[in-house]
Amino acid sequence: MASWTALNVEPETDSEEDEYDDTKEIQIEDALKLYQQALKLHAQGSGSFDEAEKAYQALFASEIFSYPESLSEYERLTSQGFPENSDFNTDFSDPLLPSLAKPDSAPNTLPQVLYLSYKNYGEFLLQRLLYQISKRQQEIPALCQPYNSELRDHLEDVKRFSETGWQALELLVQALDKDEADAQLWREVARWTYSLGSKRLARYALESALILHQEDETNILGGLSLEERSLRGELVNVLKLIGDEVSVQKQLPAGKSLKRILRIPLYSIPSLMDLSTIPMSDHLSAAPPILLEAVQRSWESVGQALMDTQKTDSGGDENGLGPTCRIVLPDEGRQADQNPKTAALIAGEVLHKGRLSQSPTFSTKQSPRELVKSPTSTFAELRRKSFGTNLGGDPQRTAVEGVENTEPIEPKLSDEPSSAVNPVPSEPPRPSSKRNSESAGLQDPPEGGRSRSKRLRARAETLAEEVVDPTVLTKHYEEQLQQYVRADEWLFSVTFEMASRAGVKHNEPDLAFRSVLCEDAELPKFKRRPSPAFAALMDFKSCLASWNLNRSNLLNTGTGTGASVTLIDNGADSGFSAFLEHSKSSPKKSTSTEELIQEQDLLKLVDRINSCSFPVETALYFWIEALLKPTWNTRARSAANLKFHSKYTKYSWSNAFKDLLLNILVDQDSAIYEKLWNDFSSFNDHDSSESSLNVNLDHEEIALIEYTQTVFELHVDLYARMTGPDSKVDQPTRVTQKYRMRRWAKLANLAVSGRDLLTGFDSKATGLAIRHIWSYVVYISFVEASSRDHILLLYQDLKNLLEENGSPIYYLVNNTIMPEISASALEREMSKEKTMDFFTSIFSASSEDPVSLIENLEPVLMETLTLDGKVDGLRKSQRQEIKDSQEDEISTQEVLVAAGDEIEGHTTAAGNDQLIEFLQKATAQLRLSLWHQLKTAYERIDYPPMIFICNIRSIEIIVKELQSPGYASDSRDDRSANLIVWIRNLANLASQCLELAQGQGNALDLLDEKNMQIALKYCTEVLKFIHVFAAWEDSVRIGQVQQPPQPTGSVVPYKNAMTFLRDMQPKMWQLIYILCREAATQERTGSAATEDRLEYLRAVHNAFGLREYCRIGRKAFLKFMKSELIVLNAPEEEISQVLYDLYNLKICQNSSTLLDHGCTGDQIDRTSALEIVPFVITQASRMNIKDVLKSDLKAAAERMQAVIGTPRGSSVHQAFNRRTVLKYIQAPIIPANLLKSLRGLTELGTMPVSMDYATVARQRWFFLNGHIHLAKYRSQKRLSPDTSDDLDIAERFLKLDLDFNTESWETWYRLAQTYDAKIEEDVTWNCELINDSASDLVMMQKQAIHCYEMALSTAMRHADESFETASRLSELHADFATRIYSSSRAPFSMEPFSLEGFQRYVNRADVGTFKQRPCSPLSLQLAWKIASELYRKALLDKPDAWLNWYMLGKCRWKLFKFSTGKTISWREPVDFFIKAIQCVPEKRDSRHPEKDPILEPHYKLLSVVYKLVQQRHVLPDEGLRILENSHFARKVSRGDPEDWRRYIFEVLKVLRTADKSNWHHRMAVKAAEIIYDGSSQTDEAAQSAKEKLTQQIFTKSMIVQVWKPEFERPGRHFVYASRYVRFFVKLLEQLGDRTSLELLGKRIRKKQNEFIEHETIWKLTSHSHIRLLRNQGVVAVGLEDLCFKSNIPFDIFTLNANRLETWGHSQLSLTHPTLALLVEAIELKKLNGTLIDKTPFDDLVGDLYAKVYEQVVPGLIAKAGEEENRERMRIQHMLMDSSTPQPESSTGENTAHPGRTKTISRTEVRRRAETLVARPGLQVGRGKGAGSLLETGALGPQSDAENEISMQDSADNESELTEIEEEEESDQEQGQEEEEQNLMFPNLVPQNGPLSRESTVSAEKGDEMEGVVAA
């Protein structure tokens, strides 16, 4: 058998590569045997512990523990080259990271073997440890007791116990690494870690166990299980011991029944609980050393750790000794941003458990064998892998006297380029603790075999070798940022170009600014110290990346910490505070570039503390001493070479570090003071004479003195901060600090004054003395009420001292109150004292005179700018001109005097010089405060131009400060807080400038050329700061950078801060635009400036749209931009986009071009709607009205109109115009006026209207709304009657437009179309208005015709010559002509042109005054002529409009028919119809080819030619040639001309075939008329015509199926329906089809609104029916009179009528034909009701009753006689006959009482006839009951088709005959005749009762009469 192999499948070979290697399975089986042996020995108890230990050692020596899959996940990653500094919280499932190669086919039993081995071995070690402790329990005293020297011999055992416990714990950790879903094992680990002293590790283990319980899906009962409650209780106990009260509150309270469970202690191993409390040395306290984990290798971190420990563990033991401490520093290169606390914590825990003499070392590549012997593997790797959370929180840092600084340490600027990595989320999700094969590093075995195929293995190897290029993410982010980069390049290029046109020159190009926005690695020229121009920008970017709550508070309210500047709008107090605290320029910083974090000095301190276990208080003193006490070089051989320095004087501290130091100083004040006091006491006891020879002793003493002086200076600085104007420290705290400062002042004075430092020592001692004198002067100014003169004298003495010593300069960079000690600084202090009065008056709250303030302050500020060489404000000549021009009034300009004028105030000319010199060196904060005071003064006098100048000057000061070298020289920690405050100040100033520029028209009046340049230059610089935030958000938006995580309480302030920065974006760009616009206005650059402004707005909008900034600030910039774009005639695309962003209005031709900028549409207000009306009108004018309806422009117009509204009340002129228009359109149609409108001479006299709506009306807004509603109605395809609300709205808007302008031809035209549409709606669906309310239709036609007149007349005067206008004018002529022609034809029939009722008074001399019509009405021929002329004009612009040719031909045909002089040839209309056929499209629509063709011109040509042939105007042969112009006629062979009628029938048949939907009805009727008229109206022709009509027009139930074709005039189909009914009734009467005629009559009577002249149609139909009944029943007219007006007595008539009724109600009457006719006649009478005269119906009923009476009554009488004879033969009757009285007696009575003879009335006959046909229980006619005469065949024989009518056309039976009620008549005879009448048969008269008895007897004997046959 042949075999085959697929080409895409590699054949399996028997190579060695495919052979299965079962070495691992064998090794696992061997390991299982060792495990079972060890477990067996383990279970035998303490006697087999040694053997079990050896078995476990043999187990862990097996090969399975060396497999790669046996290692932990952390070990595998590090062994494969995982980065050392990577964050283990990273999600390794990221597809962009390289995938880890997993083993091919690990056996399923391997994970289980590993897990059980680690777990059981760990439990074995713990059990053995418990056993050993229990044995030594009697030898070891109580471990919880205080220090006992007898325990020294047991320390080695304790250390060994501790090591064993940690070794067991590490084994359990490895077991958890293999299966972390074992909750019980987590709980056991928690208990052991707690017993070993690590509460935080116990907390972590408990939380892990609790998470596993919470994820347990088997708990179907819900709530907390017992195990979970117990775990929660243990966790609460641990959290309380740790001090984490917040986490304690988050735990659910336990139930009452489980309180005892929660009281169970966590530790179940009491013998291990207090191992850590055993003392290790006689020199240590009873408590163990506290391990302090420093976050960073820095002084601040160490000090913070010591301070936190001091506040947490402040108590001592029973011997009075405090807790000792040891400090653990993180590894080098690992800082806080790399999460170092985990390793430090674990190191501290291991060090705490017996390894106090050495630091722990960790090996990430240890084998399981080494792990058994070394318990130093990292326990935190499981935490990193599973949860990624810290083990505990850091204590909160304490600030100085209520001041808090929470700023995190910022990363340094790195010179090395940074590689792009995946952004790490701020809060990584916590993965599930459930274990799966992937987390264990294993793979599921393949199905169906042990090994995978070669192809699958090759694929796995390929995937394992794939490595993601590290530049992929960088490139990805760069691509996403490209759109923002391009937008920024466009934006800033336009901005800088506009600023350059105003004369502003930028020092750096746009590319340099963009580089600041990039990563630091892209800035090689900016090293660790950036350029001053970009330092603030880079600082702000760094602040955004590490934002915190303090910065949020600084930006939002200015109330954060760490900032040395404040908001400038905090009032006069802040200004005076700036004068007091910041009146000096910033001190020169130390030239040293070294940071405070000195590794060497810090390590010395740590070694000093760790060398011996010192208490925390002692460690704090060592820390302070190392910072404040100077050190020297002891190797120097002479005093000249000694170099003293302290970290207080040499290095610059951050604000946070300084706050920490002050906190520690205050906290340890007593200890430090006591220590220094004792030291000085020992020095004072020493002989001073010997100190001069002892160099070491002298300099040690100098160091101690400087240490004391430094502490004193810091206390002075702290007190100055507490008593500052902005301080919120309470009074008791101030008093306490004042006491400390006084005590330290005394100590420092004692130390300095006791030694002659100025003469006996070198410059170091001299400087120390000068420092002390300066600080003491400051101290005196604080604590003593000294006068200013006394302070000045002190400063003067100090100045002299400095001059004597060569004017040295000393810098105290970390002291705020005295940062610099020099002559210049002294001059500033003296200047401050001298200018105190001036600034007190300036910042005094009691100063209420703004003019005085301006006169004193403004010259000084202006002169300061002059001396700086930057005078670009108001010049001296300008100010003088302003002053001279307004000398007559006191105004704000009077204060603008020259700097050289005399200044009246608190200062003189010399004083001014001092002030100016002082201000030149003052800080930016002070100068800003002065400008703010000046601005406040101008605000009080309301002078916006100078307010704007003050704001610009303030912006200039801040920007210069941020770009100054002094700012860049500060440390980033110090300047970051100030930067946030400066940015807030800049934002406030820019916002105020924008408000002034927008709200005050004269705010920019003082902006001359130089002021404009200054404003543009520095506002552009501010813009860069704001744009840094935008660029940072771009990186956040694409995921390149993550937002800094915020704690719970910081989220809201952070959002507010970010919102504030976003709100500043549009404000700054708008302010720049306003300044550039003003500059262009001053320069008058014209079109170039306009193009620049447009380009600027477009660039800003583009950048905002990409960043979704358009919606911020309540879309203020978009609203501003909208107004500007409209003024500048901007491109419509830009305006459309702005309107879409603002209001969600899509006002454009193509809405797909609009971009989504993340905006939600707001409700447009009326002002904005009026503003954009011209733009909307322009857009709508460029679109076809049908396209407007389909576009969103329609919805936009409706929304705008809703807010614009319409005039509620009309003005006088508007009311006059409205009355004029209404009077005109309702007037009669005068032929002369109609002809005058054709020449454009018709116009109305109106008045101009001036109101707010007039502008909108002139812009054709009302016309647009009216046209939209009209087009909306006309575009809808209606299949049933609908409301005409759109037409009413359109009419209202169009009339409203005419109120303001009557010369708009298109408004008249659309109004005419509105009336036409109303007429069409009223006459299309029914003819009710035609029949009942013809006057309303006549009025609407008049209004439409008048509107057409005005439209045509005004168009001839005002229409333009564009192609679009020509097309609309052609439509106007065509619609006007159609209106005239329609009004001339039925159903309107010239009624709109009638002048009936329109008469005027005429005065003639011969006759006098009389009324007559002013002129003759429009004739029919003239109407057709006018319509023809209008159609001709319409064809001039649209020669291919077939409908116009068609209607023109109809007009000319009518004129030809009615013309008498043969002025019109028949060829003219025929040619027009042929032209219409030629213009008709062959297919209606290429998209819908199934639509029926247009048949109107083809049928009309056929009809006209047939009439011409019939009238012998044309021969048949010529008629055939004419009809060949129709392609439908060409389908029929011509044949013989004599067979003309056949040819016409064939053509009509073709036309009917083409009409697939049967809308066209005239072809069928035409065929019927030709058949009937051509056959001399014979019965056969009538039958054929009937068949033709019933095929399409009339159904079997006589429903008239006549609908309006598409191109037929409205209402015309009702005319044809009435005409067809007349013709059909004639045919039915001729054919004698009484059934069809009856059904047709019922249809006509019921559907009154379907026929024009319904009453006439019904009269014709009913009379035809009456004639047909008489003819078929052979009933002569007047038979009733002949029968009943003879000598028949009334009693005899009554008796016979009763007999006739009895017969009629029997079964014998069902087949009587005359009775059936009587029934039909009565039904016809009831059907008529009161519609027409009922006399013919009554005559027919009476005659038919008489006919029945004559035919039936004689037979009934004969039968009655025979019955009487049979009765007489009976005996009983003979006995009764003998006793019967004689008739003579009654005759006698009658003769005794003679009376008038009663006659038979017509009413009685009709009543008897109705009673005859009304059978009991049945209804007359086609009733619902069985047995009706009509339903039982009483009407005679009928055809099968007639019998099926009720079944096939049941839908026509919508009502019964009984629905029409008949009027009851009450002409009964008055009185009763008592005279006995002569009976025809006297023997039949009853002898025992009246005549009524006879009817009763006859009814009782009805059964006997059933067999009687009527004669």
PDB file of C-alpha atoms in Angstrom, residues 66-180:
ATOM      1  CA  SER A  66      20.162  22.307  41.429  1.00  0.00           C
ATOM      2  CA  TYR A  67      17.600  22.397  38.591  1.00  0.00           C
ATOM      3  CA  PRO A  68      16.840  25.867  37.212  1.00  0.00           C
ATOM      4  CA  GLU A  69      13.148  25.300  37.879  1.00  0.00           C
ATOM      5  CA  SER A  70      13.945  24.536  41.509  1.00  0.00           C
ATOM      6  CA  LEU A  71      15.255  28.028  42.088  1.00  0.00           C
ATOM      7  CA  SER A  72      12.992  30.794  43.202  1.00  0.00           C
ATOM      8  CA  GLU A  73      11.720  33.256  40.646  1.00  0.00           C
ATOM      9  CA  TYR A  74      13.953  35.989  42.019  1.00  0.00           C
ATOM     10  CA  GLU A  75      17.033  33.757  41.775  1.00  0.00           C
ATOM     11  CA  ARG A  76      16.233  32.795  38.202  1.00  0.00           C
ATOM     12  CA  LEU A  77      15.801  36.405  37.162  1.00  0.00           C
ATOM     13  CA  THR A  78      19.042  37.567  38.744  1.00  0.00           C
ATOM     14  CA  SER A  79      20.927  34.598  37.321  1.00  0.00           C
ATOM     15  CA  GLN A  80      19.794  35.631  33.818  1.00  0.00           C
ATOM     16  CA  GLY A  81      21.176  39.124  34.156  1.00  0.00           C
ATOM     17  CA  PHE A  82      18.249  40.970  35.667  1.00  0.00           C
ATOM     18  CA  PRO A  83      19.248  44.603  36.384  1.00  0.00           C
ATOM     19  CA  GLU A  84      20.419  45.095  39.915  1.00  0.00           C
ATOM     20  CA  ASN A  85      18.598  48.398  40.437  1.00  0.00           C
ATOM     21  CA  SER A  86      15.324  47.361  38.874  1.00  0.00           C
ATOM     22  CA  ASP A  87      12.134  47.660  40.776  1.00  0.00           C
ATOM     23  CA  PHE A  88      10.804  44.218  41.586  1.00  0.00           C
ATOM     24  CA  ASN A  89       7.278  45.556  41.476  1.00  0.00           C
ATOM     25  CA  THR A  90       7.489  45.555  37.698  1.00  0.00           C
ATOM     26  CA  ASP A  91       4.995  43.322  35.992  1.00  0.00           C
ATOM     27  CA  PHE A  92       7.087  40.688  34.246  1.00  0.00           C
ATOM     28  CA  SER A  93       4.242  39.794  31.975  1.00  0.00           C
ATOM     29  CA  ASP A  94       4.841  42.933  29.952  1.00  0.00           C
ATOM     30  CA  PRO A  95       5.169  41.827  26.320  1.00  0.00           C
ATOM     31  CA  LEU A  96       7.858  44.447  25.713  1.00  0.00           C
ATOM     32  CA  LEU A  97      10.228  42.794  28.197  1.00  0.00           C
ATOM     33  CA  PRO A  98      12.292  39.768  27.183  1.00  0.00           C
ATOM     34  CA  SER A  99      10.524  36.526  27.891  1.00  0.00           C
ATOM     35  CA  LEU A 100      12.069  34.079  30.329  1.00  0.00           C
ATOM     36  CA  ALA A 101      13.133  30.710  29.030  1.00  0.00           C
ATOM     37  CA  LYS A 102      11.355  27.957  30.924  1.00  0.00           C
ATOM     38  CA  PRO A 103      12.335  24.321  31.130  1.00  0.00           C
ATOM     39  CA  ASP A 104      11.080  22.137  28.377  1.00  0.00           C
ATOM     40  CA  SER A 105       9.400  19.331  30.211  1.00  0.00           C
ATOM     41  CA  ALA A 106       9.636  19.341  34.001  1.00  0.00           C
ATOM     42  CA  PRO A 107       7.837  16.367  35.634  1.00  0.00           C
ATOM     43  CA  ASN A 108       4.632  17.187  37.420  1.00  0.00           C
ATOM     44  CA  THR A 109       5.920  15.802  40.729  1.00  0.00           C
ATOM     45  CA  LEU A 110       8.889  18.153  41.016  1.00  0.00           C
ATOM     46  CA  PRO A 111       7.021  21.191  42.475  1.00  0.00           C
ATOM     47  CA  GLN A 112       5.346  18.986  45.028  1.00  0.00           C
ATOM     48  CA  VAL A 113       8.647  17.406  46.071  1.00  0.00           C
ATOM     49  CA  LEU A 114      10.280  20.802  46.452  1.00  0.00           C
ATOM     50  CA  TYR A 115       7.374  22.240  48.425  1.00  0.00           C
ATOM     51  CA  LEU A 116       7.100  19.317  50.852  1.00  0.00           C
ATOM     52  CA  SER A 117      10.857  19.130  51.326  1.00  0.00           C
ATOM     53  CA  TYR A 118      11.220  22.764  52.342  1.00  0.00           C
ATOM     54  CA  LYS A 119       8.096  22.749  54.495  1.00  0.00           C
ATOM     55  CA  ASN A 120       8.811  19.568  56.452  1.00  0.00           C
ATOM     56  CA  TYR A 121      12.472  20.368  56.959  1.00  0.00           C
ATOM     57  CA  GLY A 122      11.556  23.798  58.322  1.00  0.00           C
ATOM     58  CA  GLU A 123       8.981  22.294  60.664  1.00  0.00           C
ATOM     59  CA  PHE A 124      11.541  19.707  61.768  1.00  0.00           C
ATOM     60  CA  LEU A 125      14.052  22.395  62.726  1.00  0.00           C
ATOM     61  CA  LEU A 126      11.389  24.268  64.690  1.00  0.00           C
ATOM     62  CA  GLN A 127      10.283  21.178  66.550  1.00  0.00           C
ATOM     63  CA  ARG A 128      13.870  20.340  67.425  1.00  0.00           C
ATOM     64  CA  LEU A 129      14.427  23.943  68.549  1.00  0.00           C
ATOM     65  CA  LEU A 130      11.413  23.767  70.859  1.00  0.00           C
ATOM     66  CA  TYR A 131      12.707  20.547  72.281  1.00  0.00           C
ATOM     67  CA  GLN A 132      16.153  22.059  72.964  1.00  0.00           C
ATOM     68  CA  ILE A 133      14.661  25.148  74.569  1.00  0.00           C
ATOM     69  CA  SER A 134      12.453  23.059  76.804  1.00  0.00           C
ATOM     70  CA  LYS A 135      15.523  21.173  77.979  1.00  0.00           C
ATOM     71  CA  ARG A 136      17.406  24.364  78.825  1.00  0.00           C
ATOM     72  CA  GLN A 137      14.343  26.014  80.352  1.00  0.00           C
ATOM     73  CA  GLN A 138      15.343  25.002  83.848  1.00  0.00           C
ATOM     74  CA  GLU A 139      18.926  26.233  83.439  1.00  0.00           C
ATOM     75  CA  ILE A 140      18.081  29.645  81.952  1.00  0.00           C
ATOM     76  CA  PRO A 141      16.469  32.110  84.377  1.00  0.00           C
ATOM     77  CA  ALA A 142      13.352  33.984  83.466  1.00  0.00           C
ATOM     78  CA  LEU A 143      14.195  35.812  80.293  1.00  0.00           C
ATOM     79  CA  CYS A 144      11.870  38.650  80.977  1.00  0.00           C
ATOM     80  CA  GLN A 145      13.694  39.721  84.149  1.00  0.00           C
ATOM     81  CA  PRO A 146      16.188  42.592  84.196  1.00  0.00           C
ATOM     82  CA  TYR A 147      19.842  42.110  83.488  1.00  0.00           C
ATOM     83  CA  ASN A 148      21.382  39.138  85.331  1.00  0.00           C
ATOM     84  CA  SER A 149      25.111  38.413  85.127  1.00  0.00           C
ATOM     85  CA  GLU A 150      24.477  34.673  85.313  1.00  0.00           C
ATOM     86  CA  LEU A 151      23.076  34.729  81.768  1.00  0.00           C
ATOM     87  CA  ARG A 152      26.462  35.602  80.288  1.00  0.00           C
ATOM     88  CA  ASP A 153      27.331  31.874  79.940  1.00  0.00           C
ATOM     89  CA  HIS A 154      24.127  31.225  78.007  1.00  0.00           C
ATOM     90  CA  LEU A 155      24.541  33.891  75.327  1.00  0.00           C
ATOM     91  CA  GLU A 156      26.064  31.451  72.852  1.00  0.00           C
ATOM     92  CA  ASP A 157      23.092  29.124  73.228  1.00  0.00           C
ATOM     93  CA  VAL A 158      20.719  32.024  72.688  1.00  0.00           C
ATOM     94  CA  LYS A 159      22.538  33.040  69.542  1.00  0.00           C
ATOM     95  CA  ARG A 160      22.455  29.468  68.296  1.00  0.00           C
ATOM     96  CA  PHE A 161      18.719  29.226  69.016  1.00  0.00           C
ATOM     97  CA  SER A 162      18.140  32.425  67.099  1.00  0.00           C
ATOM     98  CA  GLU A 163      20.132  31.234  64.088  1.00  0.00           C
ATOM     99  CA  THR A 164      18.232  27.955  64.041  1.00  0.00           C
ATOM    100  CA  GLY A 165      14.924  29.776  64.179  1.00  0.00           C
ATOM    101  CA  TRP A 166      15.838  32.030  61.250  1.00  0.00           C
ATOM    102  CA  GLN A 167      17.170  29.066  59.296  1.00  0.00           C
ATOM    103  CA  ALA A 168      13.845  27.264  59.766  1.00  0.00           C
ATOM    104  CA  LEU A 169      11.997  30.402  58.804  1.00  0.00           C
ATOM    105  CA  GLU A 170      13.954  30.698  55.556  1.00  0.00           C
ATOM    106  CA  LEU A 171      13.049  27.116  54.698  1.00  0.00           C
ATOM    107  CA  LEU A 172       9.369  27.891  55.236  1.00  0.00           C
ATOM    108  CA  VAL A 173       9.777  30.924  53.013  1.00  0.00           C
ATOM    109  CA  GLN A 174      11.171  28.726  50.265  1.00  0.00           C
ATOM    110  CA  ALA A 175       8.159  26.451  50.672  1.00  0.00           C
ATOM    111  CA  LEU A 176       5.885  29.440  50.272  1.00  0.00           C
ATOM    112  CA  ASP A 177       7.791  30.372  47.144  1.00  0.00           C
ATOM    113  CA  LYS A 178       6.778  27.011  45.686  1.00  0.00           C
ATOM    114  CA  ASP A 179       3.178  27.229  46.835  1.00  0.00           C
ATOM    115  CA  GLU A 180       2.058  30.558  48.250  1.00  0.00           C
TER     116      GLU A 180
END
